[in-house]
Amino acid sequence: MAAIRVCDLRKSYGDVQALDGLSLSVDEGEFFGLLGPNGAGKTTLINVLVGLVRATGGEASVFGYDVVDHYREVRDRIGLAPQEYNVDRFFPIREVLEHKAGYHGFDRRTASRRALEALEIVGIAGKADARFHQLSGGMKRRFMLARALVSGPELLILDEPTAGVDVQLRHDLWEIIERMNAAGTTVLLTTHYIEEAERLCDRVAILDQGRKVEVAAPDELTRRGTDTLDIGLANPPATAPQFSRDGVVSARMDDGRLLVTARGGSELVPDVLRDLETKGYTVTDLDVRRASLEEVFVDITRTAEGTL
């Protein structure tokens, strides 16, 4: 069963088409990422799934439950950590979590236990009696994750969970989320940090202007990009030798070094070396710079914008 399934999903705000026929599926237990520029439709999709926004058209379901017809069943299966803070500042954070657990049907004693467990998981149990506005920025992010976890969700939705935090905290949050996923929780993540998607996600969907542009594993996407072979030559020429092999995009000289841009650069290394030897060049050193997911993402969205 799919954890998330959306089909031809549409949402408009006046003349603005936030979702424009979006269709995708997330497998149960998967760590799935949503990438896209601002306004791509990522947060609108999340809001449709959790019942904060009513779609204009199309269908959406969570673990087989329609998000409109079976709202209560969907709500009890989702834990959401939104990008914006929306926390009652008048209660200690422990009580906020207890109220959240009670909202999902847990009795008072169980809700109290789950609240403390969630705070322990994210590392701020010592702040249980503090109010939200008394927490540091990093602790606030930890608390938002704790609130998403307190109901024991089958689907954890994280909207920019590490935005604005320092590197150490980002890695701490990554470890917590990875443990949840390893224990069987399905995770849907939106992020602007490409390294976050590369580190965490099994697959990513690239969205642009409310449409799905691509869905693939991060490694698969980076293999579609162009690598750079940075080659040192014993007697570098003024102009770069040319290559007629499939996969080679360009070759140029830069400060005495030969830079060959190629798709699947690692696989082409032996062929390029043979070609250079045939042409009479002696290679002194070689480095392969792999395409990053960020470069591929920029290329894909730029191409998509030109076709929409």
mmCIF file of C-alpha atoms in Angstrom:
data_model
loop_
_atom_site.group_PDB
_atom_site.id
_atom_site.type_symbol
_atom_site.label_atom_id
_atom_site.label_comp_id
_atom_site.label_asym_id
_atom_site.label_seq_id
_atom_site.Cartn_x
_atom_site.Cartn_y
_atom_site.Cartn_z
ATOM 1 C CA MET A 1 0.000 0.000 0.000
ATOM 2 C CA ALA A 2 1.207 3.496 -0.808
ATOM 3 C CA ALA A 3 1.708 5.807 2.155
ATOM 4 C CA ILE A 4 0.768 8.783 -0.042
ATOM 5 C CA ARG A 5 -0.984 8.791 -3.382
ATOM 6 C CA VAL A 6 -2.048 11.925 -5.235
ATOM 7 C CA CYS A 7 -3.631 11.933 -8.675
ATOM 8 C CA ASP A 8 -4.157 14.985 -10.888
ATOM 9 C CA LEU A 9 -4.180 17.198 -7.807
ATOM 10 C CA ARG A 10 -5.075 20.824 -8.418
ATOM 11 C CA LYS A 11 -5.312 23.864 -6.195
ATOM 12 C CA SER A 12 -5.837 27.426 -7.324
ATOM 13 C CA TYR A 13 -5.870 30.683 -5.391
ATOM 14 C CA GLY A 14 -7.641 33.037 -7.751
ATOM 15 C CA ASP A 15 -5.456 33.252 -10.832
ATOM 16 C CA VAL A 16 -2.553 31.462 -9.133
ATOM 17 C CA GLN A 17 -2.339 27.726 -9.869
ATOM 18 C CA ALA A 18 -0.442 26.360 -6.850
ATOM 19 C CA LEU A 19 -0.922 22.716 -7.894
ATOM 20 C CA ASP A 20 -1.436 21.959 -11.568
ATOM 21 C CA GLY A 21 -2.347 18.310 -12.108
ATOM 22 C CA LEU A 22 0.209 16.863 -9.679
ATOM 23 C CA SER A 23 0.435 13.071 -9.481
ATOM 24 C CA LEU A 24 2.908 11.068 -7.384
ATOM 25 C CA SER A 25 3.119 8.142 -4.997
ATOM 26 C CA VAL A 26 5.219 7.544 -1.865
ATOM 27 C CA ASP A 27 5.817 3.976 -0.704
ATOM 28 C CA GLU A 28 5.160 2.890 2.855
ATOM 29 C CA GLY A 29 8.400 3.166 4.869
ATOM 30 C CA GLU A 30 10.070 5.371 2.267
ATOM 31 C CA PHE A 31 12.078 8.525 2.967
ATOM 32 C CA PHE A 32 10.776 10.813 0.238
ATOM 33 C CA GLY A 33 11.943 14.346 -0.539
ATOM 34 C CA LEU A 34 10.184 17.257 -2.223
ATOM 35 C CA LEU A 35 12.490 19.714 -3.969
ATOM 36 C CA GLY A 36 11.567 22.837 -5.856
ATOM 37 C CA PRO A 37 11.919 26.608 -5.888
ATOM 38 C CA ASN A 38 9.709 28.858 -3.797
ATOM 39 C CA GLY A 39 6.164 28.685 -5.132
ATOM 40 C CA ALA A 40 6.624 25.205 -6.612
ATOM 41 C CA GLY A 41 3.674 23.832 -4.638
ATOM 42 C CA LYS A 42 5.450 21.855 -1.923
ATOM 43 C CA THR A 43 3.751 23.415 1.099
ATOM 44 C CA THR A 44 0.367 23.471 -0.678
ATOM 45 C CA LEU A 45 0.655 19.717 -1.228
ATOM 46 C CA ILE A 46 1.411 19.197 2.451
ATOM 47 C CA ASN A 47 -1.522 21.364 3.480
ATOM 48 C CA VAL A 48 -3.838 19.302 1.277
ATOM 49 C CA LEU A 49 -2.589 16.069 2.859
ATOM 50 C CA VAL A 50 -3.120 17.288 6.438
ATOM 51 C CA GLY A 51 -6.505 18.867 5.732
ATOM 52 C CA LEU A 52 -5.545 22.525 6.054
ATOM 53 C CA VAL A 53 -6.341 23.207 2.388
ATOM 54 C CA ARG A 54 -9.126 21.796 0.216
ATOM 55 C CA ALA A 55 -7.941 20.845 -3.270
ATOM 56 C CA THR A 56 -9.687 22.370 -6.265
ATOM 57 C CA GLY A 57 -9.593 19.048 -8.102
ATOM 58 C CA GLY A 58 -8.002 15.612 -8.156
ATOM 59 C CA GLU A 59 -7.571 13.038 -5.394
ATOM 60 C CA ALA A 60 -5.220 12.521 -2.451
ATOM 61 C CA SER A 61 -5.016 9.639 0.018
ATOM 62 C CA VAL A 62 -2.839 8.607 2.974
ATOM 63 C CA PHE A 63 -2.468 4.869 3.618
ATOM 64 C CA GLY A 64 -5.516 4.348 1.439
ATOM 65 C CA TYR A 65 -7.719 6.891 3.252
ATOM 66 C CA ASP A 66 -9.046 9.801 1.233
ATOM 67 C CA VAL A 67 -7.888 13.063 2.833
ATOM 68 C CA VAL A 68 -11.393 14.570 2.604
ATOM 69 C CA ASP A 69 -13.762 11.639 3.123
ATOM 70 C CA HIS A 70 -11.675 10.035 5.896
ATOM 71 C CA TYR A 71 -10.103 13.099 7.461
ATOM 72 C CA ARG A 72 -10.012 11.666 11.007
ATOM 73 C CA GLU A 73 -8.213 8.474 9.952
ATOM 74 C CA VAL A 74 -5.696 10.520 7.955
ATOM 75 C CA ARG A 75 -5.134 13.015 10.782
ATOM 76 C CA ASP A 76 -4.301 10.271 13.281
ATOM 77 C CA ARG A 77 -1.666 8.790 10.988
ATOM 78 C CA ILE A 78 0.251 12.012 10.278
ATOM 79 C CA GLY A 79 2.739 13.953 12.377
ATOM 80 C CA LEU A 80 3.487 17.388 10.918
ATOM 81 C CA ALA A 81 6.431 19.680 11.684
ATOM 82 C CA PRO A 82 5.568 22.842 9.726
ATOM 83 C CA GLN A 83 8.081 25.427 8.635
ATOM 84 C CA GLU A 84 6.330 28.216 10.540
ATOM 85 C CA TYR A 85 5.951 28.171 14.316
ATOM 86 C CA ASN A 86 2.330 27.781 15.418
ATOM 87 C CA VAL A 87 2.629 26.954 19.102
ATOM 88 C CA ASP A 88 0.555 28.131 22.071
ATOM 89 C CA ARG A 89 3.029 30.223 24.056
ATOM 90 C CA PHE A 90 0.974 30.322 27.289
ATOM 91 C CA PHE A 91 1.567 26.709 28.344
ATOM 92 C CA PRO A 92 4.750 24.791 29.220
ATOM 93 C CA ILE A 93 5.886 22.774 26.230
ATOM 94 C CA ARG A 94 5.183 19.529 28.102
ATOM 95 C CA GLU A 95 1.530 20.518 28.392
ATOM 96 C CA VAL A 96 1.398 21.528 24.728
ATOM 97 C CA LEU A 97 2.507 18.007 23.815
ATOM 98 C CA GLU A 98 0.022 16.468 26.241
ATOM 99 C CA HIS A 99 -2.786 18.432 24.604
ATOM 100 C CA LYS A 100 -1.582 17.288 21.180
ATOM 101 C CA ALA A 101 -1.535 13.627 22.258
ATOM 102 C CA GLY A 102 -4.998 14.025 23.806
ATOM 103 C CA TYR A 103 -6.253 15.432 20.515
ATOM 104 C CA HIS A 104 -5.281 12.098 18.954
ATOM 105 C CA GLY A 105 -7.243 10.118 21.534
ATOM 106 C CA PHE A 106 -4.645 9.225 24.192
ATOM 107 C CA ASP A 107 -5.796 9.299 27.818
ATOM 108 C CA ARG A 108 -4.221 11.736 30.283
ATOM 109 C CA ARG A 109 -1.648 9.329 31.718
ATOM 110 C CA THR A 110 -0.561 8.030 28.319
ATOM 111 C CA ALA A 111 -0.436 11.561 26.903
ATOM 112 C CA SER A 112 1.845 12.664 29.751
ATOM 113 C CA ARG A 113 4.168 9.709 29.169
ATOM 114 C CA ARG A 114 4.289 10.250 25.412
ATOM 115 C CA ALA A 115 5.025 13.972 25.882
ATOM 116 C CA LEU A 116 8.083 13.269 28.014
ATOM 117 C CA GLU A 117 9.244 10.516 25.646
ATOM 118 C CA ALA A 118 9.013 12.875 22.668
ATOM 119 C CA LEU A 119 11.013 15.550 24.489
ATOM 120 C CA GLU A 120 13.644 12.962 25.377
ATOM 121 C CA ILE A 121 13.895 11.787 21.765
ATOM 122 C CA VAL A 122 14.697 15.316 20.560
ATOM 123 C CA GLY A 123 16.987 16.081 23.501
ATOM 124 C CA ILE A 124 15.091 18.815 25.386
ATOM 125 C CA ALA A 125 13.454 16.883 28.255
ATOM 126 C CA GLY A 126 15.177 19.273 30.652
ATOM 127 C CA LYS A 127 13.092 22.133 29.230
ATOM 128 C CA ALA A 128 9.738 20.396 29.762
ATOM 129 C CA ASP A 129 8.401 23.185 31.993
ATOM 130 C CA ALA A 130 9.641 26.050 29.797
ATOM 131 C CA ARG A 131 7.289 27.941 27.521
ATOM 132 C CA PHE A 132 7.901 27.979 23.799
ATOM 133 C CA HIS A 133 9.021 31.612 23.629
ATOM 134 C CA GLN A 134 11.691 30.874 26.265
ATOM 135 C CA LEU A 135 13.436 28.321 24.050
ATOM 136 C CA SER A 136 16.420 29.074 21.842
ATOM 137 C CA GLY A 137 15.986 28.885 18.067
ATOM 138 C CA GLY A 138 17.488 25.414 17.934
ATOM 139 C CA MET A 139 15.329 24.151 20.788
ATOM 140 C CA LYS A 140 12.244 25.487 19.023
ATOM 141 C CA ARG A 141 13.094 23.359 15.984
ATOM 142 C CA ARG A 142 13.583 20.339 18.251
ATOM 143 C CA PHE A 143 10.232 20.997 19.890
ATOM 144 C CA MET A 144 8.435 21.192 16.527
ATOM 145 C CA LEU A 145 9.789 17.732 15.757
ATOM 146 C CA ALA A 146 8.738 16.467 19.205
ATOM 147 C CA ARG A 147 5.191 17.728 18.607
ATOM 148 C CA ALA A 148 5.100 15.862 15.289
ATOM 149 C CA LEU A 149 6.290 12.665 16.997
ATOM 150 C CA VAL A 150 4.130 12.682 20.134
ATOM 151 C CA SER A 151 1.203 10.852 18.512
ATOM 152 C CA GLY A 152 3.422 8.075 17.123
ATOM 153 C CA PRO A 153 2.623 8.855 13.469
ATOM 154 C CA GLU A 154 2.937 6.392 10.632
ATOM 155 C CA LEU A 155 3.724 9.316 8.304
ATOM 156 C CA LEU A 156 6.060 12.092 9.432
ATOM 157 C CA ILE A 157 5.830 15.259 7.318
ATOM 158 C CA LEU A 158 8.678 17.749 7.717
ATOM 159 C CA ASP A 159 8.462 21.138 6.007
ATOM 160 C CA GLU A 160 11.955 22.685 6.006
ATOM 161 C CA PRO A 161 12.755 21.138 9.431
ATOM 162 C CA THR A 162 16.346 22.430 9.606
ATOM 163 C CA ALA A 163 15.845 25.903 8.139
ATOM 164 C CA GLY A 164 18.011 28.450 9.915
ATOM 165 C CA VAL A 165 19.735 26.050 12.327
ATOM 166 C CA ASP A 166 23.473 25.559 12.759
ATOM 167 C CA VAL A 167 25.334 22.645 11.204
ATOM 168 C CA GLN A 168 25.593 20.598 14.407
ATOM 169 C CA LEU A 169 21.879 20.840 15.130
ATOM 170 C CA ARG A 170 21.073 19.980 11.535
ATOM 171 C CA HIS A 171 23.082 16.767 11.851
ATOM 172 C CA ASP A 172 21.445 15.979 15.222
ATOM 173 C CA LEU A 173 17.989 16.336 13.688
ATOM 174 C CA TRP A 174 19.047 14.204 10.722
ATOM 175 C CA GLU A 175 20.018 11.379 13.085
ATOM 176 C CA ILE A 176 16.678 11.556 14.916
ATOM 177 C CA ILE A 177 14.717 11.491 11.663
ATOM 178 C CA GLU A 178 16.809 8.644 10.252
ATOM 179 C CA ARG A 179 16.138 6.558 13.371
ATOM 180 C CA MET A 180 12.398 7.139 13.002
ATOM 181 C CA ASN A 181 12.531 6.085 9.368
ATOM 182 C CA ALA A 182 14.637 2.998 10.172
ATOM 183 C CA ALA A 183 11.948 2.016 12.695
ATOM 184 C CA GLY A 184 9.343 2.024 9.896
ATOM 185 C CA THR A 185 7.978 5.577 9.855
ATOM 186 C CA THR A 186 7.378 6.973 6.370
ATOM 187 C CA VAL A 187 8.949 10.417 6.004
ATOM 188 C CA LEU A 188 7.995 13.200 3.599
ATOM 189 C CA LEU A 189 10.578 15.991 3.629
ATOM 190 C CA THR A 190 10.692 19.368 1.930
ATOM 191 C CA THR A 191 14.057 21.087 1.938
ATOM 192 C CA HIS A 192 16.152 23.707 0.199
ATOM 193 C CA TYR A 193 19.348 22.013 1.423
ATOM 194 C CA ILE A 194 20.393 19.732 -1.417
ATOM 195 C CA GLU A 195 22.879 17.904 0.816
ATOM 196 C CA GLU A 196 19.946 17.074 3.108
ATOM 197 C CA ALA A 197 18.094 15.344 0.280
ATOM 198 C CA GLU A 198 21.250 13.521 -0.829
ATOM 199 C CA ARG A 199 21.933 12.304 2.712
ATOM 200 C CA LEU A 200 18.427 11.285 3.748
ATOM 201 C CA CYS A 201 16.100 10.527 0.853
ATOM 202 C CA ASP A 202 15.446 7.249 -0.952
ATOM 203 C CA ARG A 203 13.771 9.227 -3.754
ATOM 204 C CA VAL A 204 13.059 12.854 -4.469
ATOM 205 C CA ALA A 205 10.387 14.578 -6.532
ATOM 206 C CA ILE A 206 11.319 17.839 -8.206
ATOM 207 C CA LEU A 207 8.340 20.182 -8.430
ATOM 208 C CA ASP A 208 8.060 23.394 -10.406
ATOM 209 C CA GLN A 209 5.022 25.637 -10.874
ATOM 210 C CA GLY A 210 2.744 23.075 -9.263
ATOM 211 C CA ARG A 211 3.817 20.223 -11.523
ATOM 212 C CA LYS A 212 5.997 17.152 -11.090
ATOM 213 C CA VAL A 213 9.130 17.535 -13.202
ATOM 214 C CA GLU A 214 11.008 14.408 -12.154
ATOM 215 C CA VAL A 215 11.021 11.611 -9.566
ATOM 216 C CA ALA A 216 14.170 9.562 -8.975
ATOM 217 C CA ALA A 217 16.750 8.505 -6.408
ATOM 218 C CA PRO A 218 19.350 11.221 -5.710
ATOM 219 C CA ASP A 219 22.145 9.017 -7.087
ATOM 220 C CA GLU A 220 20.197 8.417 -10.281
ATOM 221 C CA LEU A 221 19.715 12.152 -10.774
ATOM 222 C CA THR A 222 23.371 12.958 -10.224
ATOM 223 C CA ARG A 223 24.330 10.319 -12.793
ATOM 224 C CA ARG A 224 22.308 12.288 -15.333
ATOM 225 C CA GLY A 225 24.450 15.359 -14.716
ATOM 226 C CA THR A 226 27.773 16.185 -16.303
ATOM 227 C CA ASP A 227 31.024 15.356 -14.501
ATOM 228 C CA THR A 228 34.293 17.191 -15.015
ATOM 229 C CA LEU A 229 37.570 15.386 -15.713
ATOM 230 C CA ASP A 230 40.349 17.694 -14.489
ATOM 231 C CA ILE A 231 43.474 16.471 -16.277
ATOM 232 C CA GLY A 232 47.090 17.522 -15.912
ATOM 233 C CA LEU A 233 49.282 17.144 -19.037
ATOM 234 C CA ALA A 234 53.102 17.072 -19.205
ATOM 235 C CA ASN A 235 53.150 19.616 -22.037
ATOM 236 C CA PRO A 236 49.766 21.344 -21.985
ATOM 237 C CA PRO A 237 48.680 22.721 -25.375
ATOM 238 C CA ALA A 238 47.248 26.192 -25.929
ATOM 239 C CA THR A 239 43.958 24.747 -27.181
ATOM 240 C CA ALA A 240 42.221 21.652 -25.888
ATOM 241 C CA PRO A 241 42.283 18.423 -27.881
ATOM 242 C CA GLN A 242 38.825 17.430 -29.100
ATOM 243 C CA PHE A 243 37.035 14.148 -28.438
ATOM 244 C CA SER A 244 34.404 12.518 -30.604
ATOM 245 C CA ARG A 245 33.218 9.979 -28.051
ATOM 246 C CA ASP A 246 29.574 9.777 -26.951
ATOM 247 C CA GLY A 247 29.165 11.378 -23.552
ATOM 248 C CA VAL A 248 31.845 14.035 -23.945
ATOM 249 C CA VAL A 249 30.127 17.429 -23.899
ATOM 250 C CA SER A 250 33.101 19.773 -24.160
ATOM 251 C CA ALA A 251 36.845 20.137 -23.621
ATOM 252 C CA ARG A 252 38.780 23.287 -22.784
ATOM 253 C CA MET A 253 42.066 24.460 -21.330
ATOM 254 C CA ASP A 254 41.993 26.395 -18.061
ATOM 255 C CA ASP A 255 45.244 27.626 -16.497
ATOM 256 C CA GLY A 256 47.220 24.874 -18.151
ATOM 257 C CA ARG A 257 44.836 22.077 -17.260
ATOM 258 C CA LEU A 258 42.515 20.153 -19.556
ATOM 259 C CA LEU A 259 38.892 20.168 -18.369
ATOM 260 C CA VAL A 260 36.657 17.604 -20.061
ATOM 261 C CA THR A 261 32.939 17.842 -19.318
ATOM 262 C CA ALA A 262 31.189 14.511 -19.792
ATOM 263 C CA ARG A 263 28.133 12.519 -18.828
ATOM 264 C CA GLY A 264 29.149 9.508 -16.794
ATOM 265 C CA GLY A 265 32.656 10.926 -16.462
ATOM 266 C CA SER A 266 34.030 8.120 -14.303
ATOM 267 C CA GLU A 267 33.129 5.486 -16.899
ATOM 268 C CA LEU A 268 34.738 7.522 -19.675
ATOM 269 C CA VAL A 269 38.113 7.947 -17.939
ATOM 270 C CA PRO A 270 39.827 4.938 -19.625
ATOM 271 C CA ASP A 271 38.605 5.995 -23.086
ATOM 272 C CA VAL A 272 39.705 9.606 -22.596
ATOM 273 C CA LEU A 273 43.142 8.490 -21.380
ATOM 274 C CA ARG A 274 43.559 6.232 -24.411
ATOM 275 C CA ASP A 275 42.541 9.049 -26.743
ATOM 276 C CA LEU A 276 45.079 11.390 -25.151
ATOM 277 C CA GLU A 277 47.819 8.764 -25.405
ATOM 278 C CA THR A 278 46.970 8.225 -29.065
ATOM 279 C CA LYS A 279 47.244 11.977 -29.644
ATOM 280 C CA GLY A 280 50.714 11.996 -28.057
ATOM 281 C CA TYR A 281 49.882 13.541 -24.674
ATOM 282 C CA THR A 282 51.296 12.382 -21.350
ATOM 283 C CA VAL A 283 48.845 12.567 -18.456
ATOM 284 C CA THR A 284 50.447 13.560 -15.135
ATOM 285 C CA ASP A 285 47.365 13.503 -12.909
ATOM 286 C CA LEU A 286 43.588 13.300 -13.122
ATOM 287 C CA ASP A 287 40.691 14.192 -10.844
ATOM 288 C CA VAL A 288 36.985 13.484 -11.412
ATOM 289 C CA ARG A 289 34.551 16.075 -10.048
ATOM 290 C CA ARG A 290 31.112 14.475 -9.863
ATOM 291 C CA ALA A 291 27.995 16.439 -10.713
ATOM 292 C CA SER A 292 26.101 17.499 -7.592
ATOM 293 C CA LEU A 293 22.371 17.075 -7.067
ATOM 294 C CA GLU A 294 22.168 20.858 -6.787
ATOM 295 C CA GLU A 295 23.587 21.296 -10.311
ATOM 296 C CA VAL A 296 21.187 18.707 -11.692
ATOM 297 C CA PHE A 297 18.282 20.338 -9.852
ATOM 298 C CA VAL A 298 19.086 23.737 -11.349
ATOM 299 C CA ASP A 299 19.392 22.247 -14.846
ATOM 300 C CA ILE A 300 16.105 20.343 -14.545
ATOM 301 C CA THR A 301 14.081 23.287 -13.229
ATOM 302 C CA ARG A 302 15.602 25.631 -15.824
ATOM 303 C CA THR A 303 14.624 23.203 -18.592
ATOM 304 C CA ALA A 304 11.156 22.772 -17.104
ATOM 305 C CA GLU A 305 10.571 26.526 -16.950
ATOM 306 C CA GLY A 306 11.423 26.761 -20.638
ATOM 307 C CA THR A 307 8.773 24.167 -21.548
ATOM 308 C CA LEU A 308 5.909 25.287 -19.309
#
